[in-house]
GROMACS .gro file of C-alpha atoms in nm:
model
  431
    1MET     CA    1  -2.535   2.716  -1.790
    2LEU     CA    2  -2.602   2.485  -1.465
    3SER     CA    3  -2.272   2.269  -1.322
    4ILE     CA    4  -2.335   1.906  -1.333
    5THR     CA    5  -2.359   1.910  -0.971
    6SER     CA    6  -2.667   2.113  -1.004
    7GLN     CA    7  -2.810   1.893  -1.262
    8TYR     CA    8  -2.758   1.606  -1.048
    9LEU     CA    9  -2.931   1.764  -0.737
   10ALA     CA   10  -3.236   1.882  -0.997
   11ARG     CA   11  -3.305   1.521  -1.115
   12TYR     CA   12  -3.252   1.388  -0.743
   13ARG     CA   13  -3.501   1.651  -0.596
   14HIS     CA   14  -3.779   1.565  -0.928
   15HIS     CA   15  -3.723   1.184  -0.834
   16THR     CA   16  -3.763   1.214  -0.479
   17ALA     CA   17  -4.016   1.469  -0.469
   18GLY     CA   18  -4.301   1.362  -0.241
   19ASP     CA   19  -4.114   1.059  -0.092
   20ARG     CA   20  -4.158   1.136   0.254
   21SER     CA   21  -3.967   0.779   0.361
   22GLY     CA   22  -3.638   0.949   0.340
   23ALA     CA   23  -3.502   0.605   0.163
   24LEU     CA   24  -3.321   0.770  -0.122
   25LEU     CA   25  -3.031   0.987  -0.021
   26PRO     CA   26  -2.823   1.235  -0.293
   27VAL     CA   27  -2.471   1.096  -0.347
   28THR     CA   28  -2.135   1.302  -0.324
   29GLY     CA   29  -1.943   1.364  -0.662
   30ALA     CA   30  -1.697   1.101  -0.539
   31GLN     CA   31  -2.012   0.843  -0.507
   32ARG     CA   32  -2.090   0.885  -0.861
   33ARG     CA   33  -1.774   0.836  -0.970
   34PHE     CA   34  -1.786   0.503  -0.808
   35VAL     CA   35  -2.118   0.427  -1.003
   36LEU     CA   36  -2.039   0.546  -1.323
   37VAL     CA   37  -1.703   0.316  -1.335
   38ARG     CA   38  -1.904   0.028  -1.206
   39SER     CA   39  -2.163   0.096  -1.470
   40LEU     CA   40  -1.899   0.082  -1.693
   41ASP     CA   41  -1.746  -0.269  -1.629
   42PRO     CA   42  -1.913  -0.528  -1.811
   43SER     CA   43  -1.995  -0.775  -1.495
   44GLY     CA   44  -2.113  -0.480  -1.269
   45ARG     CA   45  -1.815  -0.503  -1.032
   46PRO     CA   46  -1.798  -0.264  -0.819
   47ASP     CA   47  -1.465  -0.114  -0.645
   48VAL     CA   48  -1.464  -0.255  -0.276
   49VAL     CA   49  -1.188  -0.166   0.027
   50PRO     CA   50  -1.083  -0.471   0.219
   51MET     CA   51  -0.929  -0.454   0.522
   52PHE     CA   52  -0.773  -0.788   0.655
   53PHE     CA   53  -0.671  -0.851   1.024
   54ALA     CA   54  -0.550  -1.202   1.201
   55PHE     CA   55  -0.642  -1.345   1.523
   56PRO     CA   56  -0.512  -1.628   1.757
   57HIS     CA   57  -0.751  -1.910   1.695
   58ASP     CA   58  -1.082  -1.902   1.838
   59THR     CA   59  -1.036  -1.524   1.970
   60ILE     CA   60  -1.356  -1.428   1.762
   61ASP     CA   61  -1.716  -1.560   1.856
   62PRO     CA   62  -1.863  -1.534   1.502
   63GLU     CA   63  -2.218  -1.456   1.632
   64ARG     CA   64  -2.098  -1.175   1.858
   65LEU     CA   65  -1.893  -1.004   1.528
   66ARG     CA   66  -2.221  -1.041   1.358
   67SER     CA   67  -2.415  -0.865   1.619
   68ALA     CA   68  -2.126  -0.586   1.646
   69ALA     CA   69  -2.119  -0.533   1.269
   70ARG     CA   70  -2.486  -0.476   1.279
   71ARG     CA   71  -2.477  -0.260   1.539
   72LEU     CA   72  -2.201  -0.065   1.350
   73ALA     CA   73  -2.413  -0.099   1.056
   74ALA     CA   74  -2.678   0.056   1.236
   75ARG     CA   75  -2.506   0.384   1.368
   76HIS     CA   76  -2.361   0.491   1.055
   77THR     CA   77  -2.642   0.552   0.755
   78ALA     CA   78  -2.362   0.478   0.514
   79LEU     CA   79  -2.312   0.132   0.589
   80ARG     CA   80  -2.676   0.013   0.554
   81SER     CA   81  -2.714   0.190   0.238
   82ARG     CA   82  -2.685   0.077  -0.130
   83PRO     CA   83  -2.571   0.264  -0.404
   84VAL     CA   84  -2.845   0.231  -0.713
   85VAL     CA   85  -2.939   0.415  -0.991
   86VAL     CA   86  -3.314   0.544  -1.008
   87ARG     CA   87  -3.421   0.651  -1.374
   88GLY     CA   88  -3.058   0.756  -1.479
   89THR     CA   89  -3.006   0.935  -1.144
   90PRO     CA   90  -2.741   0.773  -0.894
   91VAL     CA   91  -2.867   0.772  -0.506
   92LEU     CA   92  -2.810   0.557  -0.186
   93ARG     CA   93  -3.076   0.348  -0.089
   94VAL     CA   94  -3.134   0.329   0.307
   95GLY     CA   95  -3.207  -0.040   0.416
   96GLU     CA   96  -3.179  -0.227   0.714
   97PRO     CA   97  -2.839  -0.312   0.899
   98ASP     CA   98  -2.813  -0.639   0.739
   99VAL     CA   99  -2.433  -0.764   0.801
  100CYS     CA  100  -2.335  -1.131   0.789
  101VAL     CA  101  -2.017  -1.317   0.888
  102THR     CA  102  -1.935  -1.555   0.623
  103ARG     CA  103  -1.686  -1.839   0.614
  104PRO     CA  104  -1.597  -1.938   0.282
  105ALA     CA  105  -1.580  -2.294   0.174
  106SER     CA  106  -1.197  -2.358   0.093
  107ALA     CA  107  -1.085  -2.642  -0.089
  108PRO     CA  108  -0.837  -2.885   0.049
  109GLY     CA  109  -0.481  -2.766   0.160
  110GLU     CA  110  -0.601  -2.374   0.028
  111ARG     CA  111  -0.463  -2.108   0.169
  112PRO     CA  112  -0.669  -1.846   0.362
  113ALA     CA  113  -0.554  -1.583   0.134
  114ASP     CA  114  -0.705  -1.812  -0.163
  115THR     CA  115  -1.001  -1.836  -0.019
  116LEU     CA  116  -1.038  -1.481   0.084
  117ARG     CA  117  -0.954  -1.405  -0.260
  118ARG     CA  118  -1.231  -1.596  -0.405
  119ALA     CA  119  -1.476  -1.464  -0.220
  120LEU     CA  120  -1.403  -1.136  -0.252
  121ALA     CA  121  -1.394  -1.219  -0.653
  122ALA     CA  122  -1.741  -1.333  -0.607
  123TRP     CA  123  -1.864  -0.991  -0.417
  124ASP     CA  124  -2.283  -0.981  -0.557
  125PRO     CA  125  -2.298  -0.593  -0.639
  126GLN     CA  126  -2.637  -0.628  -0.494
  127GLY     CA  127  -2.549  -0.734  -0.136
  128PRO     CA  128  -2.519  -0.533   0.153
  129PRO     CA  129  -2.207  -0.285   0.129
  130LEU     CA  130  -2.050  -0.418   0.452
  131ARG     CA  131  -1.943  -0.808   0.482
  132LEU     CA  132  -1.679  -0.957   0.711
  133PHE     CA  133  -1.520  -1.283   0.616
  134LEU     CA  134  -1.376  -1.540   0.830
  135ALA     CA  135  -1.076  -1.802   0.692
  136ARG     CA  136  -0.904  -2.025   0.912
  137ASP     CA  137  -0.525  -2.066   0.898
  138ASP     CA  138  -0.441  -2.450   1.021
  139GLU     CA  139  -0.126  -2.458   0.863
  140GLY     CA  140   0.075  -2.164   0.928
  141ARG     CA  141   0.055  -1.929   1.172
  142LYS     CA  142  -0.252  -2.116   1.350
  143GLU     CA  143  -0.456  -1.788   1.290
  144ASP     CA  144  -0.830  -1.680   1.177
  145ILE     CA  145  -0.806  -1.420   0.944
  146LEU     CA  146  -1.111  -1.153   0.928
  147ALA     CA  147  -1.184  -0.972   0.637
  148VAL     CA  148  -1.393  -0.652   0.706
  149VAL     CA  149  -1.467  -0.541   0.311
  150LEU     CA  150  -1.723  -0.235   0.180
  151ASP     CA  151  -1.847  -0.117  -0.134
  152HIS     CA  152  -1.582   0.185  -0.183
  153ALA     CA  153  -1.917   0.413  -0.289
  154VAL     CA  154  -2.009   0.397   0.076
  155CYS     CA  155  -1.685   0.475   0.256
  156ASP     CA  156  -1.327   0.664   0.165
  157GLY     CA  157  -1.011   0.629   0.313
  158ARG     CA  158  -1.106   0.871   0.610
  159SER     CA  159  -1.399   0.674   0.734
  160LEU     CA  160  -1.168   0.327   0.757
  161ALA     CA  161  -1.026   0.451   1.105
  162ARG     CA  162  -1.407   0.511   1.237
  163ILE     CA  163  -1.494   0.190   1.104
  164VAL     CA  164  -1.223  -0.011   1.316
  165GLU     CA  165  -1.285   0.194   1.632
  166ASP     CA  166  -1.660   0.162   1.620
  167LEU     CA  167  -1.642  -0.183   1.536
  168GLY     CA  168  -1.415  -0.292   1.831
  169ALA     CA  169  -1.614  -0.084   2.040
  170ALA     CA  170  -1.941  -0.286   1.958
  171TYR     CA  171  -1.803  -0.612   1.973
  172ALA     CA  172  -1.703  -0.518   2.373
  173GLU     CA  173  -2.056  -0.434   2.458
  174ASP     CA  174  -2.261  -0.735   2.565
  175ALA     CA  175  -2.410  -0.905   2.274
  176GLY     CA  176  -2.751  -0.816   2.374
  177ALA     CA  177  -2.689  -0.424   2.395
  178ALA     CA  178  -2.962  -0.245   2.262
  179ARG     CA  179  -2.931  -0.104   1.918
  180PHE     CA  180  -2.970   0.277   1.813
  181SER     CA  181  -3.303   0.376   1.925
  182PRO     CA  182  -3.545   0.512   1.601
  183GLU     CA  183  -3.470   0.872   1.712
  184GLU     CA  184  -3.108   0.805   1.727
  185THR     CA  185  -3.089   0.621   1.352
  186GLN     CA  186  -3.275   0.900   1.218
  187ALA     CA  187  -3.074   1.166   1.375
  188GLU     CA  188  -2.758   1.022   1.224
  189LEU     CA  189  -2.935   0.993   0.871
  190VAL     CA  190  -3.039   1.357   0.903
  191ALA     CA  191  -2.671   1.420   0.961
  192TYR     CA  192  -2.553   1.224   0.704
  193ARG     CA  193  -2.791   1.391   0.432
  194GLU     CA  194  -2.694   1.767   0.601
  195ALA     CA  195  -2.324   1.654   0.497
  196VAL     CA  196  -2.370   1.496   0.167
  197LEU     CA  197  -2.591   1.810   0.087
  198LEU     CA  198  -2.295   2.058   0.243
  199GLN     CA  199  -2.041   1.843   0.007
  200LEU     CA  200  -2.271   1.888  -0.332
  201ALA     CA  201  -2.273   2.275  -0.236
  202ALA     CA  202  -1.865   2.300  -0.205
  203GLU     CA  203  -1.871   2.102  -0.524
  204ASP     CA  204  -2.131   2.334  -0.696
  205ARG     CA  205  -1.928   2.646  -0.597
  206ALA     CA  206  -1.587   2.478  -0.687
  207GLU     CA  207  -1.747   2.392  -1.036
  208THR     CA  208  -1.667   2.744  -1.195
  209PRO     CA  209  -1.598   2.811  -1.565
  210GLU     CA  210  -1.257   2.893  -1.472
  211ALA     CA  211  -1.192   2.568  -1.271
  212VAL     CA  212  -1.319   2.364  -1.577
  213ALA     CA  213  -1.120   2.564  -1.852
  214TYR     CA  214  -0.814   2.519  -1.606
  215TRP     CA  215  -0.889   2.144  -1.608
  216ALA     CA  216  -0.981   2.106  -1.991
  217ASP     CA  217  -0.607   2.272  -2.014
  218ARG     CA  218  -0.439   2.065  -1.808
  219LEU     CA  219  -0.538   1.750  -1.947
  220ARG     CA  220  -0.598   1.829  -2.305
  221ALA     CA  221  -0.270   1.652  -2.391
  222VAL     CA  222  -0.445   1.321  -2.203
  223ARG     CA  223  -0.572   1.096  -2.493
  224ALA     CA  224  -0.638   0.736  -2.557
  225GLN     CA  225  -0.344   0.571  -2.530
  226ALA     CA  226  -0.221   0.269  -2.678
  227PRO     CA  227  -0.212   0.003  -2.403
  228PRO     CA  228   0.111  -0.128  -2.299
  229PRO     CA  229   0.221  -0.467  -2.459
  230ARG     CA  230  -0.055  -0.739  -2.369
  231PRO     CA  231   0.129  -1.091  -2.228
  232GLY     CA  232  -0.252  -1.201  -2.290
  233ARG     CA  233  -0.445  -1.399  -2.071
  234VAL     CA  234  -0.348  -1.457  -1.724
  235PRO     CA  235  -0.235  -1.810  -1.701
  236ASP     CA  236  -0.437  -2.103  -1.490
  237GLY     CA  237  -0.329  -2.086  -1.148
  238THR     CA  238  -0.180  -1.737  -1.142
  239VAL     CA  239  -0.360  -1.484  -0.955
  240PRO     CA  240  -0.504  -1.192  -1.131
  241SER     CA  241  -0.265  -0.904  -1.005
  242GLY     CA  242   0.097  -0.913  -0.877
  243ALA     CA  243   0.265  -0.687  -0.623
  244ALA     CA  244   0.588  -0.575  -0.518
  245GLN     CA  245   0.690  -0.383  -0.195
  246ALA     CA  246   0.998  -0.225  -0.021
  247VAL     CA  247   1.072  -0.019   0.281
  248LEU     CA  248   1.253   0.312   0.329
  249PRO     CA  249   1.428   0.545   0.574
  250ALA     CA  250   1.165   0.786   0.732
  251HIS     CA  251   1.201   1.128   0.592
  252ASP     CA  252   1.148   1.437   0.849
  253GLY     CA  253   0.771   1.504   0.780
  254GLY     CA  254   0.741   1.267   0.521
  255VAL     CA  255   0.786   1.241   0.188
  256PRO     CA  256   0.638   1.562  -0.025
  257PHE     CA  257   0.356   1.468  -0.232
  258PRO     CA  258   0.499   1.606  -0.567
  259ASP     CA  259   0.783   1.375  -0.504
  260LEU     CA  260   0.563   1.060  -0.487
  261LEU     CA  261   0.380   1.201  -0.830
  262ASP     CA  262   0.739   1.232  -0.956
  263ALA     CA  263   0.797   0.862  -0.848
  264CYS     CA  264   0.466   0.757  -0.975
  265ARG     CA  265   0.565   0.921  -1.294
  266ALA     CA  266   0.910   0.730  -1.352
  267ALA     CA  267   0.707   0.416  -1.305
  268ALA     CA  268   0.466   0.492  -1.580
  269ARG     CA  269   0.801   0.603  -1.812
  270THR     CA  270   0.915   0.230  -1.784
  271LEU     CA  271   0.566   0.122  -1.815
  272TYR     CA  272   0.428   0.347  -2.139
  273GLY     CA  273   0.749   0.443  -2.275
  274PRO     CA  274   0.888   0.819  -2.320
  275GLY     CA  275   0.645   1.066  -2.482
  276HIS     CA  276   0.324   0.990  -2.351
  277VAL     CA  277   0.067   1.196  -2.090
  278VAL     CA  278  -0.008   0.940  -1.856
  279PRO     CA  279  -0.376   1.038  -1.595
  280LEU     CA  280  -0.252   0.948  -1.246
  281GLY     CA  281  -0.564   0.952  -1.014
  282TYR     CA  282  -0.510   1.057  -0.612
  283PRO     CA  283  -0.815   1.091  -0.373
  284TRP     CA  284  -0.787   1.462  -0.229
  285GLY     CA  285  -1.000   1.643   0.036
  286GLY     CA  286  -1.222   1.558   0.321
  287ARG     CA  287  -1.555   1.659   0.513
  288PRO     CA  288  -1.693   2.009   0.420
  289ALA     CA  289  -1.712   2.263   0.691
  290GLY     CA  290  -1.976   2.264   0.931
  291ALA     CA  291  -2.046   1.863   0.829
  292GLU     CA  292  -2.050   1.629   1.145
  293PRO     CA  293  -1.776   1.366   1.112
  294VAL     CA  294  -2.022   1.073   0.923
  295VAL     CA  295  -1.898   0.748   0.782
  296GLY     CA  296  -1.916   0.809   0.368
  297CYS     CA  297  -1.746   0.865   0.073
  298PHE     CA  298  -1.640   1.250   0.013
  299LEU     CA  299  -1.307   1.266  -0.086
  300ASN     CA  300  -1.270   1.373  -0.447
  301THR     CA  301  -1.047   1.194  -0.723
  302VAL     CA  302  -0.788   1.434  -0.861
  303VAL     CA  303  -0.606   1.384  -1.179
  304PHE     CA  304  -0.248   1.444  -1.245
  305PRO     CA  305  -0.106   1.449  -1.601
  306ALA     CA  306   0.201   1.254  -1.577
  307THR     CA  307   0.442   1.329  -1.874
  308THR     CA  308   0.663   1.074  -1.938
  309GLY     CA  309   0.952   1.285  -2.091
  310GLN     CA  310   1.354   1.148  -1.984
  311ASP     CA  311   1.357   1.470  -1.772
  312PHE     CA  312   1.195   1.532  -1.444
  313ALA     CA  313   1.183   1.909  -1.283
  314ALA     CA  314   1.065   1.848  -0.900
  315GLU     CA  315   1.004   2.198  -0.872
  316ALA     CA  316   0.775   2.258  -1.210
  317THR     CA  317   0.586   1.922  -1.051
  318ALA     CA  318   0.557   2.095  -0.728
  319ASP     CA  319   0.416   2.416  -0.889
  320ALA     CA  320   0.169   2.247  -1.104
  321TRP     CA  321   0.056   2.048  -0.813
  322TRP     CA  322  -0.024   2.336  -0.616
  323ASP     CA  323  -0.192   2.498  -0.873
  324ASP     CA  324  -0.417   2.187  -0.924
  325LEU     CA  325  -0.499   2.189  -0.564
  326ASP     CA  326  -0.676   2.551  -0.577
  327ARG     CA  327  -0.939   2.372  -0.810
  328ALA     CA  328  -0.917   2.030  -0.655
  329ASP     CA  329  -1.266   2.053  -0.515
  330ALA     CA  330  -1.402   2.033  -0.904
  331PRO     CA  331  -1.600   1.661  -0.942
  332PHE     CA  332  -1.412   1.420  -1.130
  333ASP     CA  333  -1.743   1.394  -1.387
  334ALA     CA  334  -1.731   1.745  -1.410
  335VAL     CA  335  -1.339   1.772  -1.492
  336VAL     CA  336  -1.390   1.452  -1.732
  337ALA     CA  337  -1.663   1.668  -1.914
  338GLY     CA  338  -1.448   1.944  -1.925
  339ALA     CA  339  -1.130   1.772  -2.050
  340ARG     CA  340  -1.351   1.636  -2.345
  341SER     CA  341  -1.513   1.932  -2.429
  342ALA     CA  342  -1.181   2.066  -2.519
  343GLY     CA  343  -1.074   1.776  -2.764
  344SER     CA  344  -0.906   1.526  -2.555
  345GLY     CA  345  -0.983   1.164  -2.606
  346TRP     CA  346  -0.988   1.112  -2.238
  347THR     CA  347  -1.236   0.858  -2.115
  348GLY     CA  348  -1.198   0.934  -1.778
  349SER     CA  349  -1.028   0.591  -1.710
  350LEU     CA  350  -0.696   0.610  -1.490
  351ASP     CA  351  -0.371   0.474  -1.608
  352GLY     CA  352  -0.251   0.491  -1.245
  353LEU     CA  353  -0.385   0.553  -0.900
  354LEU     CA  354  -0.184   0.718  -0.596
  355THR     CA  355  -0.271   0.680  -0.218
  356VAL     CA  356  -0.091   0.792   0.054
  357ASP     CA  357  -0.159   0.691   0.428
  358ASP     CA  358  -0.026   0.794   0.813
  359ASP     CA  359   0.060   0.537   0.996
  360SER     CA  360  -0.032   0.711   1.314
  361ARG     CA  361  -0.425   0.728   1.167
  362ARG     CA  362  -0.439   0.327   1.121
  363PRO     CA  363  -0.565   0.224   1.442
  364PRO     CA  364  -0.570  -0.167   1.532
  365LEU     CA  365  -0.906  -0.392   1.557
  366VAL     CA  366  -0.928  -0.485   1.905
  367LEU     CA  367  -1.164  -0.766   1.972
  368ALA     CA  368  -1.228  -0.829   2.321
  369GLY     CA  369  -0.915  -0.705   2.441
  370VAL     CA  370  -0.675  -0.893   2.158
  371GLU     CA  371  -0.513  -0.652   1.922
  372GLY     CA  372  -0.549  -0.791   1.549
  373ARG     CA  373  -0.227  -0.842   1.323
  374GLU     CA  374  -0.287  -0.634   1.031
  375ALA     CA  375  -0.241  -0.869   0.747
  376ASP     CA  376  -0.218  -0.893   0.326
  377VAL     CA  377  -0.375  -1.088   0.091
  378ASP     CA  378  -0.221  -1.026  -0.241
  379GLY     CA  379  -0.322  -1.105  -0.583
  380ARG     CA  380  -0.690  -0.948  -0.612
  381GLN     CA  381  -0.824  -0.770  -0.902
  382VAL     CA  382  -0.706  -0.420  -0.973
  383ARG     CA  383  -0.931  -0.188  -1.113
  384GLY     CA  384  -0.671  -0.033  -1.344
  385PRO     CA  385  -0.302  -0.095  -1.517
  386PHE     CA  386  -0.137  -0.006  -1.140
  387ALA     CA  387  -0.166   0.154  -0.780
  388VAL     CA  388   0.051   0.252  -0.572
  389SER     CA  389  -0.006   0.288  -0.202
  390VAL     CA  390   0.256   0.482   0.035
  391THR     CA  391   0.245   0.417   0.429
  392GLN     CA  392   0.461   0.707   0.597
  393GLY     CA  393   0.526   0.663   0.978
  394ALA     CA  394   0.843   0.555   1.161
  395GLU     CA  395   0.944   0.398   0.808
  396ILE     CA  396   0.813   0.437   0.464
  397ARG     CA  397   0.628   0.160   0.313
  398LEU     CA  398   0.602   0.141  -0.072
  399ARG     CA  399   0.389  -0.066  -0.216
  400MET     CA  400   0.277  -0.135  -0.635
  401VAL     CA  401   0.020  -0.383  -0.739
  402TRP     CA  402  -0.089  -0.445  -1.101
  403ASP     CA  403  -0.289  -0.603  -1.341
  404ARG     CA  404  -0.132  -0.918  -1.500
  405ALA     CA  405  -0.363  -0.895  -1.793
  406VAL     CA  406  -0.232  -0.577  -1.907
  407LEU     CA  407   0.141  -0.594  -1.755
  408ASP     CA  408   0.407  -0.831  -1.773
  409ASP     CA  409   0.549  -0.875  -1.421
  410ASP     CA  410   0.902  -0.839  -1.543
  411THR     CA  411   0.800  -0.473  -1.691
  412ALA     CA  412   0.593  -0.412  -1.348
  413HIS     CA  413   0.899  -0.485  -1.137
  414GLY     CA  414   1.085  -0.272  -1.358
  415ALA     CA  415   0.845   0.024  -1.301
  416PHE     CA  416   0.856  -0.024  -0.912
  417ASP     CA  417   1.233  -0.029  -0.935
  418ALA     CA  418   1.212   0.310  -1.103
  419LEU     CA  419   0.972   0.474  -0.862
  420THR     CA  420   1.202   0.325  -0.581
  421GLN     CA  421   1.472   0.504  -0.708
  422VAL     CA  422   1.324   0.831  -0.734
  423LEU     CA  423   1.228   0.865  -0.343
  424CYS     CA  424   1.579   0.708  -0.225
  425PRO     CA  425   1.840   0.617  -0.512
  426SER     CA  426   2.025   0.356  -0.238
  427GLU     CA  427   1.772   0.120  -0.165
  428ARG     CA  428   1.636  -0.139  -0.418
  429ALA     CA  429   1.265  -0.303  -0.405
  430VAL     CA  430   1.207  -0.604  -0.184
  431ASN     CA  431   0.933  -0.802  -0.395
   0.00000   0.00000   0.00000
């Protein structure tokens, strides 16, 4: 029986046979997941990845920034390609580097964070995958807040550092600098297509009957869970999501990943109660061997079935996680299909998401010699009940966000306290 990856490639090649324009590109398993999630959302809302940078007033020249962003999109095929579905088959449609710098209208007295939050909530899924927004803060720090926002289907976490560096470099160029030549653009497109095909080949090799059976057994107990108590609609004037954060002392070499999984499991126990198996997702992987370091979406989402029993066994978690990593390249949709064929009621939705970042790999955005301050904009929509991000460096920064339409703030704060206590029992959350 053909694997899901092989079936996808067969459909893609059938639909693009005879097309010499090269305008339709195949998508990775990671991209298929984002297209699927978007299709299941009643509003068609895609996952977006925003980065926020604060600069002193009048540092940024909007026209120069727009020119730099368009050169950035011309340089990277994924940043000028839109995810679409052609006769039931997800693809990327390559287009022109159409990037605008928008100053969203703000209401009198409105904070820049509120202005940017509204702009992101109004994201048009039919628009370009890379967009820039500018909001002015005249009351507080006297700054301009720049939001660099991408459709998650065209980038992963490993692409963000390259995007930030290349945007700064393009801004430093003469505003009238020539874009890529047609030959350079075509060469980059070929490199991108080859990287995707190499990724799909790796996913096809990983999608063995043994790997699918392994995941089916691992996820057999993940069934459609009764959601946590719903507090009802989000009150008027309240942002859609809540957030809590803490700074912990750094460990030599960082916190082991199994410890982070156990911390998320402690949070899930507070949210769901004991006796459940909660699907937690985390990104894992990298570019396939032999591929150029292109910007794109390659990291697979791996599922960890977190039991919410009273007792945790760190060694057992580590052993299970290492076994998972041996099959971590199996694409997400194949894992979901395998679990469902084994009798699980799991639909593929994730109750929690864990992401881990290395502070040393987060370069600042520098525009005309001025380094932007990385800023947070809280209250944005959350795809699942809760998500945890960990940034490791000279210190450990923990951050948890949650959907207020699903979790009340008191319960969520209790879950974050439980998470923090697992990692550093003497610390408490700073909210």
